XYZ file of C-alpha atoms in Angstrom:
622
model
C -94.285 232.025 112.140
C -91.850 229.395 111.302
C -92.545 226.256 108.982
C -91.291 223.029 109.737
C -87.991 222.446 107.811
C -86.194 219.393 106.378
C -85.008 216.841 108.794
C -82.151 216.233 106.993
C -82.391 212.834 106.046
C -79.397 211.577 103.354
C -80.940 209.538 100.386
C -80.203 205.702 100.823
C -80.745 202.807 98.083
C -82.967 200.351 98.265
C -80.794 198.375 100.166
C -81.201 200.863 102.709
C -77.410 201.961 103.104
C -76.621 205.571 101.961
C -74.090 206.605 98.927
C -70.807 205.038 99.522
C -68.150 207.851 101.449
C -70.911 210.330 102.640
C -70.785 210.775 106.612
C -74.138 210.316 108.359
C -76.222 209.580 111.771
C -77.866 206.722 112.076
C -81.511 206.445 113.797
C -83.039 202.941 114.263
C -86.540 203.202 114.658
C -89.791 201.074 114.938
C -93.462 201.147 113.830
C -95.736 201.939 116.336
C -99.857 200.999 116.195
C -100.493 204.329 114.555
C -98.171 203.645 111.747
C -95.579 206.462 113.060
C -91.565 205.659 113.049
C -90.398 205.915 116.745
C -86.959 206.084 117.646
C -84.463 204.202 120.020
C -82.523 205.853 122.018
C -79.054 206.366 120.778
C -77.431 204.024 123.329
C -79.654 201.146 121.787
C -78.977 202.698 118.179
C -75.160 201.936 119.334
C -75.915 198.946 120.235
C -77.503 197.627 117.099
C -74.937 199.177 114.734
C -72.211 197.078 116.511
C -74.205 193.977 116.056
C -74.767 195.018 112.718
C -71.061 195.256 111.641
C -70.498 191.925 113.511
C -73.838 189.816 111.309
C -75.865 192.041 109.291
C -78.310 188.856 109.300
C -77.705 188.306 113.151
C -80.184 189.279 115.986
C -80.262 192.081 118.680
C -81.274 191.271 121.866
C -82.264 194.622 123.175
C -82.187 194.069 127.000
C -78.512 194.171 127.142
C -78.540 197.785 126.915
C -81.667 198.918 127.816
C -83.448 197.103 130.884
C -87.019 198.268 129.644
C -86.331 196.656 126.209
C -85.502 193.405 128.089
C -87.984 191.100 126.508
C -87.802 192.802 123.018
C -85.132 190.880 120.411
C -84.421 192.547 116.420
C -83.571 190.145 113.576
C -81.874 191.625 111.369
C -82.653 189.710 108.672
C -86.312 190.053 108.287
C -86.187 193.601 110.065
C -88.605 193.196 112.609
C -88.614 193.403 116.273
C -90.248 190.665 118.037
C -91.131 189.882 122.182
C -90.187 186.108 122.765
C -91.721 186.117 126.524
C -95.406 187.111 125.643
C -97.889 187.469 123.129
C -96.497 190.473 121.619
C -96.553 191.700 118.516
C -94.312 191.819 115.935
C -93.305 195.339 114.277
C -91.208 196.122 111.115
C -87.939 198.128 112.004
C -86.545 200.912 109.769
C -82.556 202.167 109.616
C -82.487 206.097 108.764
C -79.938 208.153 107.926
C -79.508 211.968 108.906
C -77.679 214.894 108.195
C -74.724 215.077 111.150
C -75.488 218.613 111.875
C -79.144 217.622 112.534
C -80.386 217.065 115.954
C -80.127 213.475 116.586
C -75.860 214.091 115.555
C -75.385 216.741 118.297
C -77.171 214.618 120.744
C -80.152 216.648 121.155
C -83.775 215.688 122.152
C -86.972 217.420 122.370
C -89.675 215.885 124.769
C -93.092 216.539 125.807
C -94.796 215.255 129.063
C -97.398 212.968 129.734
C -100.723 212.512 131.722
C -98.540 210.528 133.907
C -95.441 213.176 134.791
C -93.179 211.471 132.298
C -91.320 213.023 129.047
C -92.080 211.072 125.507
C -89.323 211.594 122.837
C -91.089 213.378 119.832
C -90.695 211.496 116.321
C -87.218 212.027 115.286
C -88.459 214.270 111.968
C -90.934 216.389 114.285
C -87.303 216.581 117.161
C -85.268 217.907 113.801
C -88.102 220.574 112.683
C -87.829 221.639 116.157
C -84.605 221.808 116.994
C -84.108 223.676 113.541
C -86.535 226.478 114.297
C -85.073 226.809 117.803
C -81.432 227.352 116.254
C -83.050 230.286 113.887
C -84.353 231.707 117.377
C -87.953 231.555 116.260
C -90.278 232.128 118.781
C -92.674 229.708 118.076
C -93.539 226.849 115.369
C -96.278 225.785 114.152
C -96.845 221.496 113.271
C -99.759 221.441 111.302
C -97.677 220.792 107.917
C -96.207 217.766 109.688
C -99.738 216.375 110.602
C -100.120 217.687 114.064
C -102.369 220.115 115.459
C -99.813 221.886 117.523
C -97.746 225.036 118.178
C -94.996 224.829 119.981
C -93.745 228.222 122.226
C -90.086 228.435 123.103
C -90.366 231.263 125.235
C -92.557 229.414 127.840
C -91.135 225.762 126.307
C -94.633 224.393 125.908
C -96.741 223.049 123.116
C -100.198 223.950 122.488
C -103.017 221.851 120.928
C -105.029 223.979 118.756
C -107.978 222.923 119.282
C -108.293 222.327 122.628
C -106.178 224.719 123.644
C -104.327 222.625 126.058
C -100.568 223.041 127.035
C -97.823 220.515 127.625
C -94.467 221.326 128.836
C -91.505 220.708 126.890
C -88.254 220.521 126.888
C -84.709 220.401 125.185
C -82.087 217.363 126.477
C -78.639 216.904 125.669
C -78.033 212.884 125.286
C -75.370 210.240 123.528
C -75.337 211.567 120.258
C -76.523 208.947 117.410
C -74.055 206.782 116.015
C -72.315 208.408 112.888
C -71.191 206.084 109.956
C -69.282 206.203 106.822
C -68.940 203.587 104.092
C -70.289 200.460 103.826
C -71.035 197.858 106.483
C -68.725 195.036 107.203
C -70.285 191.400 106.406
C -70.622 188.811 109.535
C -67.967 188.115 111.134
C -69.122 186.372 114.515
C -72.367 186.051 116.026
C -73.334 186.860 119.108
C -70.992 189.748 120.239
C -69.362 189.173 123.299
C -68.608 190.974 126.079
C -64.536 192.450 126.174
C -63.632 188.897 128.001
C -64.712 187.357 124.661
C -67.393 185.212 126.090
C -71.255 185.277 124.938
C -73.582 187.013 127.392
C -75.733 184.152 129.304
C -78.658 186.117 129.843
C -82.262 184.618 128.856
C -82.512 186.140 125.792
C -79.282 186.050 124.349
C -79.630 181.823 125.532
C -82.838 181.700 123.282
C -81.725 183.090 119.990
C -78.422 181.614 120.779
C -79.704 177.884 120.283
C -81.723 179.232 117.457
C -78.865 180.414 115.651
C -77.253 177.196 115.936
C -79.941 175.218 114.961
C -80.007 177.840 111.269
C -76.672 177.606 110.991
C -76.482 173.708 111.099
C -79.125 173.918 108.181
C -77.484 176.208 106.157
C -74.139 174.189 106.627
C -76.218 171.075 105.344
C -77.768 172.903 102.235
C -73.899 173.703 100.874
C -73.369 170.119 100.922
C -75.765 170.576 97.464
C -77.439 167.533 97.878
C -79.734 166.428 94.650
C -83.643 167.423 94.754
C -86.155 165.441 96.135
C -88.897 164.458 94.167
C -91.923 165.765 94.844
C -93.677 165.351 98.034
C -96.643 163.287 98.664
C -100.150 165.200 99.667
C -100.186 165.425 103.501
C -100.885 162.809 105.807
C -101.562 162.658 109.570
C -98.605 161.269 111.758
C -99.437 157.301 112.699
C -100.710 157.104 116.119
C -100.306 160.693 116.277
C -102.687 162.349 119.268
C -105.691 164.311 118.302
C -105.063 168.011 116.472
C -101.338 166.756 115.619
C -99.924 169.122 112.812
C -99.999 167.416 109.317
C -97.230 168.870 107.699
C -95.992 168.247 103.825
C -92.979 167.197 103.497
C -89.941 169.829 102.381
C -88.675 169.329 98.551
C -85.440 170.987 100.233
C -84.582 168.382 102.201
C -85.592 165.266 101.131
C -87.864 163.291 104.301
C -87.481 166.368 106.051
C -91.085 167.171 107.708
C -92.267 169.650 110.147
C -92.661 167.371 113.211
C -95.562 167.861 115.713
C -94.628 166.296 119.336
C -97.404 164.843 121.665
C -98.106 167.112 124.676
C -97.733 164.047 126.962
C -97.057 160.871 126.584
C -94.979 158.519 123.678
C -96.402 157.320 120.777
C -95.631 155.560 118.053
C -92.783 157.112 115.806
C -93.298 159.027 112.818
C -90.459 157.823 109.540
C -87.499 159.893 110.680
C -85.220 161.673 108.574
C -81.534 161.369 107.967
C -80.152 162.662 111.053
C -76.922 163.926 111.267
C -73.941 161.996 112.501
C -72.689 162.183 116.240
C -69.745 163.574 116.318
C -67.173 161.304 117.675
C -65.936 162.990 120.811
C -69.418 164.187 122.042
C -70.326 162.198 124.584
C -73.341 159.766 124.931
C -76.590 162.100 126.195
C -74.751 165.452 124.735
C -77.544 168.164 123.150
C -76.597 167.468 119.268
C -75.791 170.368 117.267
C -78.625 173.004 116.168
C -80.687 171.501 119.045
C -82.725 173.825 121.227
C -81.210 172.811 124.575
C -82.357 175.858 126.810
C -82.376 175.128 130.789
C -85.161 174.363 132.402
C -86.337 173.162 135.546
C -86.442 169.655 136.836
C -90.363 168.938 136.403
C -90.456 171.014 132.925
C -87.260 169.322 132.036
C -89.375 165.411 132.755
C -91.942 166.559 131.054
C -90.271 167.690 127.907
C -88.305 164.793 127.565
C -91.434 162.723 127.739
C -93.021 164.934 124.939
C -89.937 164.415 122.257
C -89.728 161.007 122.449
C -91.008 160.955 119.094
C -88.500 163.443 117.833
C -86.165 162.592 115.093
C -82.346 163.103 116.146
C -80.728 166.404 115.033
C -84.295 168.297 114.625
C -84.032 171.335 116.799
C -87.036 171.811 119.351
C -89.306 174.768 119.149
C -91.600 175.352 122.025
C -94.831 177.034 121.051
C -98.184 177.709 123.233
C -101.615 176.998 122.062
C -99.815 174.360 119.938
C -102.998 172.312 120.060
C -105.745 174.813 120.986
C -107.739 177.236 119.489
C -105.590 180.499 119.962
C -103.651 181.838 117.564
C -99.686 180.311 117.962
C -97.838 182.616 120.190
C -95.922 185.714 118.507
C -92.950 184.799 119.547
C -92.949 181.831 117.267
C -92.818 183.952 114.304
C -89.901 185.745 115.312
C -87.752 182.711 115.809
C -89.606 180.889 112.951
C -88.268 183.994 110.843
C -84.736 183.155 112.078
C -84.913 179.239 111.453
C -86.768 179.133 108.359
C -83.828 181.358 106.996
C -83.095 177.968 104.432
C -86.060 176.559 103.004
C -87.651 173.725 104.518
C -86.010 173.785 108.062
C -86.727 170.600 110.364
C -88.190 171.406 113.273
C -89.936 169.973 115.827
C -93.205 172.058 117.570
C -93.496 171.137 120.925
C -95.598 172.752 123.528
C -94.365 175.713 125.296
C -93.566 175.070 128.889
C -95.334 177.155 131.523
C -93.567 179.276 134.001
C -93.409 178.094 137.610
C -94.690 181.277 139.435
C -95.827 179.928 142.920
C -94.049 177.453 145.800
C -95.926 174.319 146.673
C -98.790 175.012 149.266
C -96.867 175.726 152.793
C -98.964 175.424 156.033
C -99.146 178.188 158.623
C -96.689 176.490 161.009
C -94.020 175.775 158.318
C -93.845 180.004 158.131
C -91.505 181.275 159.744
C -89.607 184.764 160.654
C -86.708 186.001 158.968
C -83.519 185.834 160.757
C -81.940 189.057 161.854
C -85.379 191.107 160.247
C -87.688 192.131 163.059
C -91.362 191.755 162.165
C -93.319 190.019 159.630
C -95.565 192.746 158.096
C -94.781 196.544 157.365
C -97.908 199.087 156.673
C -98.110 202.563 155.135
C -100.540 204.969 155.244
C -102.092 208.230 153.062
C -99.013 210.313 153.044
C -99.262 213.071 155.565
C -98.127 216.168 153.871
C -95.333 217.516 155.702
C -95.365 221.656 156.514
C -94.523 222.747 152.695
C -90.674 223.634 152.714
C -89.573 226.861 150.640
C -88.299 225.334 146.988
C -85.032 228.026 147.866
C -84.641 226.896 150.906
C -84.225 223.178 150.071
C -81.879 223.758 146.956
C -79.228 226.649 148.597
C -79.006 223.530 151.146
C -76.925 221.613 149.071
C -76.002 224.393 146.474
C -72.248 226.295 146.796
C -72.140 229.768 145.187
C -70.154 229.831 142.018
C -69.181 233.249 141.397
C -67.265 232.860 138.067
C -69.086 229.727 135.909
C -67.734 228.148 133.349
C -69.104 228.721 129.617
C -71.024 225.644 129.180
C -74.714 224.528 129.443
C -76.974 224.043 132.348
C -78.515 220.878 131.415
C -81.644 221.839 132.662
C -82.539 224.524 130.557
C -80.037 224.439 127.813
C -78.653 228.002 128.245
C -75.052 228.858 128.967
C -74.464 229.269 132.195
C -72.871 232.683 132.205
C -76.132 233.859 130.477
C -79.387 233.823 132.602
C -81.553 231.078 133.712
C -84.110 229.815 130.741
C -86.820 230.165 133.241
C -86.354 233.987 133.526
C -90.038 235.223 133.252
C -91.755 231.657 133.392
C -90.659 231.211 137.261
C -90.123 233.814 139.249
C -89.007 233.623 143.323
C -88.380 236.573 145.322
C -84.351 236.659 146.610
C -83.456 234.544 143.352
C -81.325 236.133 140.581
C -81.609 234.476 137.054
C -78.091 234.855 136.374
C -77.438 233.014 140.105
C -75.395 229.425 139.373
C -74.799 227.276 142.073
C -72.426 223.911 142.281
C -73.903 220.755 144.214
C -71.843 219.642 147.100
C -71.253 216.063 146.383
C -71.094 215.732 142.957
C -70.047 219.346 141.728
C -72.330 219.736 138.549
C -73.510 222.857 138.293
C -77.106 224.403 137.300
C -78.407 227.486 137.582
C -80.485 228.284 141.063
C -83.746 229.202 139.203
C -83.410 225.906 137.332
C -82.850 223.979 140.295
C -85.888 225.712 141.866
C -88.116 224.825 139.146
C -87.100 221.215 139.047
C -87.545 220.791 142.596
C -91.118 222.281 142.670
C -92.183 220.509 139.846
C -91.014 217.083 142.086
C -92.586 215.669 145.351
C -91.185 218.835 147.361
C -89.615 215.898 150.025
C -87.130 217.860 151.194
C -84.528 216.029 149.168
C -82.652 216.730 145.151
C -81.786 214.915 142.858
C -78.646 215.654 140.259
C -80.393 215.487 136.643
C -76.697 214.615 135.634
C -75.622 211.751 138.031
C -78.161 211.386 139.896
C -76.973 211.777 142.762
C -79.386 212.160 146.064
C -79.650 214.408 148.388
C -81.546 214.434 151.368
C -83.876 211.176 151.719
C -85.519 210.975 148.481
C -89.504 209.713 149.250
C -92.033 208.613 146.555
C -95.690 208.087 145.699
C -96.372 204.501 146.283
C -99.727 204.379 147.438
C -101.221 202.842 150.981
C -100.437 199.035 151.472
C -98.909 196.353 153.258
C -95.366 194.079 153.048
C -95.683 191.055 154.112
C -92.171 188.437 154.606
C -91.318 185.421 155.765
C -89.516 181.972 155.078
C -90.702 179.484 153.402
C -89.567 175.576 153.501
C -88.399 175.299 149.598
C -85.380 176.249 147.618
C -85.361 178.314 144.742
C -83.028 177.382 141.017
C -79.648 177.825 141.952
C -79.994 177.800 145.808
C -80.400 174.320 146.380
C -79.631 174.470 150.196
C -81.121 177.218 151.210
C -84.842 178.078 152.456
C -86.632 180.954 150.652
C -87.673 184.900 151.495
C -91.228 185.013 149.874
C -92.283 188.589 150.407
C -96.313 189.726 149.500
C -97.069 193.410 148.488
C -100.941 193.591 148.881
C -102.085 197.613 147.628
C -105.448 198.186 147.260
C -107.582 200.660 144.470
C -108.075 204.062 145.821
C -108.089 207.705 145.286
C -105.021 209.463 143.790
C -103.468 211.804 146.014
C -102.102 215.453 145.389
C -98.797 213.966 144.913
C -100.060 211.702 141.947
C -100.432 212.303 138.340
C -104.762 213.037 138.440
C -105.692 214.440 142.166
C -108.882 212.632 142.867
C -109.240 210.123 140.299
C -109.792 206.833 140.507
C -106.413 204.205 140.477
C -106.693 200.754 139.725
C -104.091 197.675 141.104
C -104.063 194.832 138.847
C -102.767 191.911 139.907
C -102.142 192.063 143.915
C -101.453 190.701 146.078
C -97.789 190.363 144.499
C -95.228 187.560 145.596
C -91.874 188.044 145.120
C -89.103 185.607 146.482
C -85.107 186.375 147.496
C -82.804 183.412 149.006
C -82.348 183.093 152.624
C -79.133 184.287 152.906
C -76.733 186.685 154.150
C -76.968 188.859 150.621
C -80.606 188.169 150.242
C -81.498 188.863 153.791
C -79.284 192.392 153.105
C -81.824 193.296 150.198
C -85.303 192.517 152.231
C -83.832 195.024 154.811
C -82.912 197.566 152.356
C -86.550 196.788 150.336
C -88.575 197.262 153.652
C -86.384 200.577 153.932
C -87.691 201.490 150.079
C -91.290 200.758 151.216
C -91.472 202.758 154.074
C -89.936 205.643 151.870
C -92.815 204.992 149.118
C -90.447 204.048 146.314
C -91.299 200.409 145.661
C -94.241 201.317 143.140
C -95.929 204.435 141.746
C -99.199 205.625 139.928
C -98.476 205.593 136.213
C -99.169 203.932 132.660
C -98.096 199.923 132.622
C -95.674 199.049 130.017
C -97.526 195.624 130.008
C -101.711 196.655 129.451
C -101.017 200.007 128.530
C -103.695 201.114 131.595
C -103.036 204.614 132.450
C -103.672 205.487 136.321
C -102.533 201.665 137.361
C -100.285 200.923 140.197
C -96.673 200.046 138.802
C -93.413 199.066 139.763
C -90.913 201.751 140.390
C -87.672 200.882 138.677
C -86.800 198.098 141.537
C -86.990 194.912 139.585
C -88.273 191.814 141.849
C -88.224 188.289 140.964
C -91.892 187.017 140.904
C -91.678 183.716 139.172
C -90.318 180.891 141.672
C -89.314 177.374 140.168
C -88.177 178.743 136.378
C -86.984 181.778 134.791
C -88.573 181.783 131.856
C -89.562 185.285 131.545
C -86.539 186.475 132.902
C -88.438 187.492 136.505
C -86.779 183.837 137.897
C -83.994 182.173 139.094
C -80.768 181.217 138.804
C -79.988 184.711 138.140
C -76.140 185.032 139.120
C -76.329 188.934 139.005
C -79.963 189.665 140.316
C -79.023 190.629 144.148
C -75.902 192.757 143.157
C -78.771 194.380 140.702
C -81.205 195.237 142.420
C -78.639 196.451 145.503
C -77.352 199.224 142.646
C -81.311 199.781 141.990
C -81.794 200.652 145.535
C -78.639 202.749 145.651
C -79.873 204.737 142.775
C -82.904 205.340 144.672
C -80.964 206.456 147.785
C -81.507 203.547 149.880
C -78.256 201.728 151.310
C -77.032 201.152 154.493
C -75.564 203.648 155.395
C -79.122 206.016 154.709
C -81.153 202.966 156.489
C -79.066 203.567 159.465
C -79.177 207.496 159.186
């Protein structure tokens, strides 16, 4: 039996930054619901650390490094991680230090698999007991000291519950080892970090917290200027003429006739007593955004209707758009992230205005304003319950695109973690007649190499379509299928323009999928799946580069890869229809949840998504 040991964690201050000239890893990690510390992955733990030398008080807009962390933004200052494009919910984040001999410093992570086929990091102190016991070659470990009702068996690499006595697989990764760090921090030196060119990424999010940055730092530069203290406020007082559930809002002793200003949804009214407002600067020109002003693009009916809404807003107040501003709802999360940011000086002026909506849908076109795509034959593409091809021997499909290595090198097999010139890690868990443990094999293409009885395992433990996939590169080979369920693709063009294609007409493609019975291929044979929210619209421009990625999307649905049965990221439903790591643009006039236009980059994107998933032209045509 082995115990859990020490995960190696160095003893910080309370400032939460270890003895001064003692080397250590450095985990980020957030609280989950069940009040557990969860780790990033060490490319986003990179990421933050960088920020963090740059502005220890700045803000780390996730996304940039990890597209499923795209909505997700950190502020550093309050040490919280916050969603800005829904109602999510805000969660305290945590910077650990480790021992650099420890699992997260070599790299190393242990994973367990889901209902739903896919592998779930354990908690980076569970990872370190594990990966500690598996060094001292015990043969099993037991969790219950830790909390957890489980053993965990490395001969079969599985974990047990003990009392229901089901098993999980598991397994052992190599990754990006954590960041290491000595010393102190650096203070801020620049905020945002740019890119190598020097210039600040233009992506949604980073455009957000940008304009909220400026509007703190215009504040703070305001409060040096030490002006004397205002006496103190009068009791609160609705805004003259103000519309019905208008915030009343005392006045800030900070700064004196500062107020929290409420705009009118619609409509002017009559002005509110307005603060000092900064001067103009001379060489701005007349209609320029002022500094610290939100000044985010929008589109041109939002745009009308927010000017409209501030023209009660004193000059120099930066704008904060908030939903349920005047209903019952709670205010949207979001606003307490970037509240957190702004109210960083006390008694920030700024102006609440309601939160414009995304523009998801065209205007209504008629049947004879549809029209064909150019050059794409067909309107409407169907699939059906996958037929199950005659099952192809697992051996058969890997020595396809395996060469014999007779002398390997002495270095891992990344599948199961053992040298190569030792034998496979599945030796007595999977056993195939004709196939040698000790057998390594090199793939054609991209010339990793694995051992065959991995290989074997990982390809049975797939769809079985005939094709591989390199767990190093990823590389394909064969034509890789998936598990989308039966539906239909509909396209066509449509008579309006989308952001940032002003002159050309508009691809509006419609996935309808229907509930139905899972499948042998899908997580739960026979169970129920739901599909929430079909039929889908998703819309590309009409032209040559757009009209290049419906061709190579139809080629994805007819290969099954468009969506799969799993868990949404959004509901948390398990057993749902989802999309399969091909990101479409579903919201038409606006981009405010970053699933709009203009988005410069979005067709090169998704082109290197569909590439990933072996579709290109070169496959379509083969």
């Amino acid at each position: 039996m082995s115990r859990p040991g020490q995960g190696g964690m160095v003893p910080v201050n309370g400032l939460g930054f270890p003895p001064q000239n003692v080397a250590r890893v450095v985990v980020w990690e957030w609280l989950n619901e069940h009040s557990r510390w969860r780790p990033y992955t060490a490319t986003v733990c990179h990421h933050i650390e960088n920020v963090l030398k740059e502005d220890a008080r700045g803000s780390v807009v996730l996304g940039q490094v990890d597209a499923q962390l795209v909505p997700y933004i950190i502020d550093l200052q309050s040490m919280h991680q916050f969603r800005q494009d829904t109602a999510g919910t805000m969660r305290p984040v945590r910077r650990n230090f480790y021992d650099p001999s420890s699992a997260p410093g070599k790299g190393i992570v242990w994973e367990w698999e889901n209902d739903g086929g896919a592998w779930t990091a354990y908690d980076m102190d569970i990872c370190i007991t594990i990966q500690n016991a598996y060094e001292k070659q015990h043969p099993w470990l037991d969790l219950s000291s830790l909390g957890f009702c489980y053993l965990i068996y490395f001969n079969s690499m599985s974990q047990m519950n003990r009392q229901t006595r089901r098993r999980r697989r598991l397994r052992r990764r190599l990754d990006l080892a954590y960041p290491l760090t000595v010393g102190s921090i650096p203070k801020s030196q620049s905020w945002p970090v740019g890119a190598s060119s020097g210039q600040p990424c233009s992506c949604q999010q980073c455009l957000l917290v940008n304009s909220t940055r400026a509007a703190s730092n215009a504040i703070l530069a305001s409060q040096r200027r030490k002006a004397p203290p205002a006496p103190p406020p009068p009791p609160p007082l609705p805004p003259p003429g103000g519309p019905p559930g208008a915030l009343a809002v005392r006045p800030s002793a900070t700064f004196a006739g500062a107020a929290l200003w409420a705009a009118p949804a619609v409509g002017p009214t009559e002005p509110a007593p307005t603060p000092a407002a900064p001067p103009r600067s001379p060489s701005a020109p007349s209609g320029a955004p002022t500094p610290g002003q939100n000044n985010l693009n929008r589109p041109g009916p939002q745009r009308a209707t927010s000017v409209s809404a501030r023209a009660s807003i004193p000059p120099g107040v930066p704008a904060l758009p908030v939903k349920n501003l005047n209903g019952t709802g709670p205010v949207h999360p979001a606003l307490a992230g970037m509240t957190g940011i702004l109210l960083c000086a006390a008694g920030l002026p700024v102006c609440l205005t309601r939160a414009p909506k995304p523009i998801l849908h065209p205007p209504p076109v008629s049947k004879s304003d549809v029209k064909p795509v150019p050059g794409v034959p067909g309107v409407c593409r169907k699939t059906k319950k996958k037929h199950l091809k005659k099952s192809k021997n697992p051996e058969d499909v890997v020595r396809r695109y395996l060469q014999k290595v007779k002398n390997p090198p002495d270095e891992d097999c990344t599948i199961c973690m053992e040298r190569l010139v030792t034998a496979s890690g599945y030796e007595g868990v999977l056993r195939h007649k004709g196939v040698r443990p000790e057998l390594v094999g090199r793939l054609g293409r991209c010339g990793h190499m694995y051992h065959l009885l991995c290989l074997v395992a990982m390809y049975s433990n797939g769809n079985k379509d005939g094709s591989l996939q390199c767990p190093t590169c990823k590389a394909i080979y064969g034509e890789k299928t998936g598990t989308q369920p039966p539906g239909k693709m509909e396209f066509h063009l449509i008579p309006h323009s989308l952001p940032g294609f002003a002159d050309t007409q508009t691809i509006r493609i419609v996935y309808d999928i229907p509930t139905g019975i899972q499948g042998p291929e899908h997580p739960n044979p026979g169970k129920k799946f739901t599909a929430r929210g079909f039929p889908r619209h998703c819309y590309l421009p009409n032209n040559e580069k757009g009209r290049k990625v419906l061709r190579l999307l139809i080629t994805a649905w007819e290969r099954r890869l468009i969506f799969t049965i799993g868990t949404s990221n959004t509901t948390g439903e398990s057993d749902t229809v989802v999309w399969n790591e091909i990101h479409h643009k579903t919201e038409f006039g606006s981009n405010l949840t970053g699933h709009g236009y203009p988005d410069a980059s979005y067709l090169d994107n998704v082109l290197a998504e569909l590439t990933a998933q072996g579709v290109s032209e070169a496959t379509a045509k083969a």
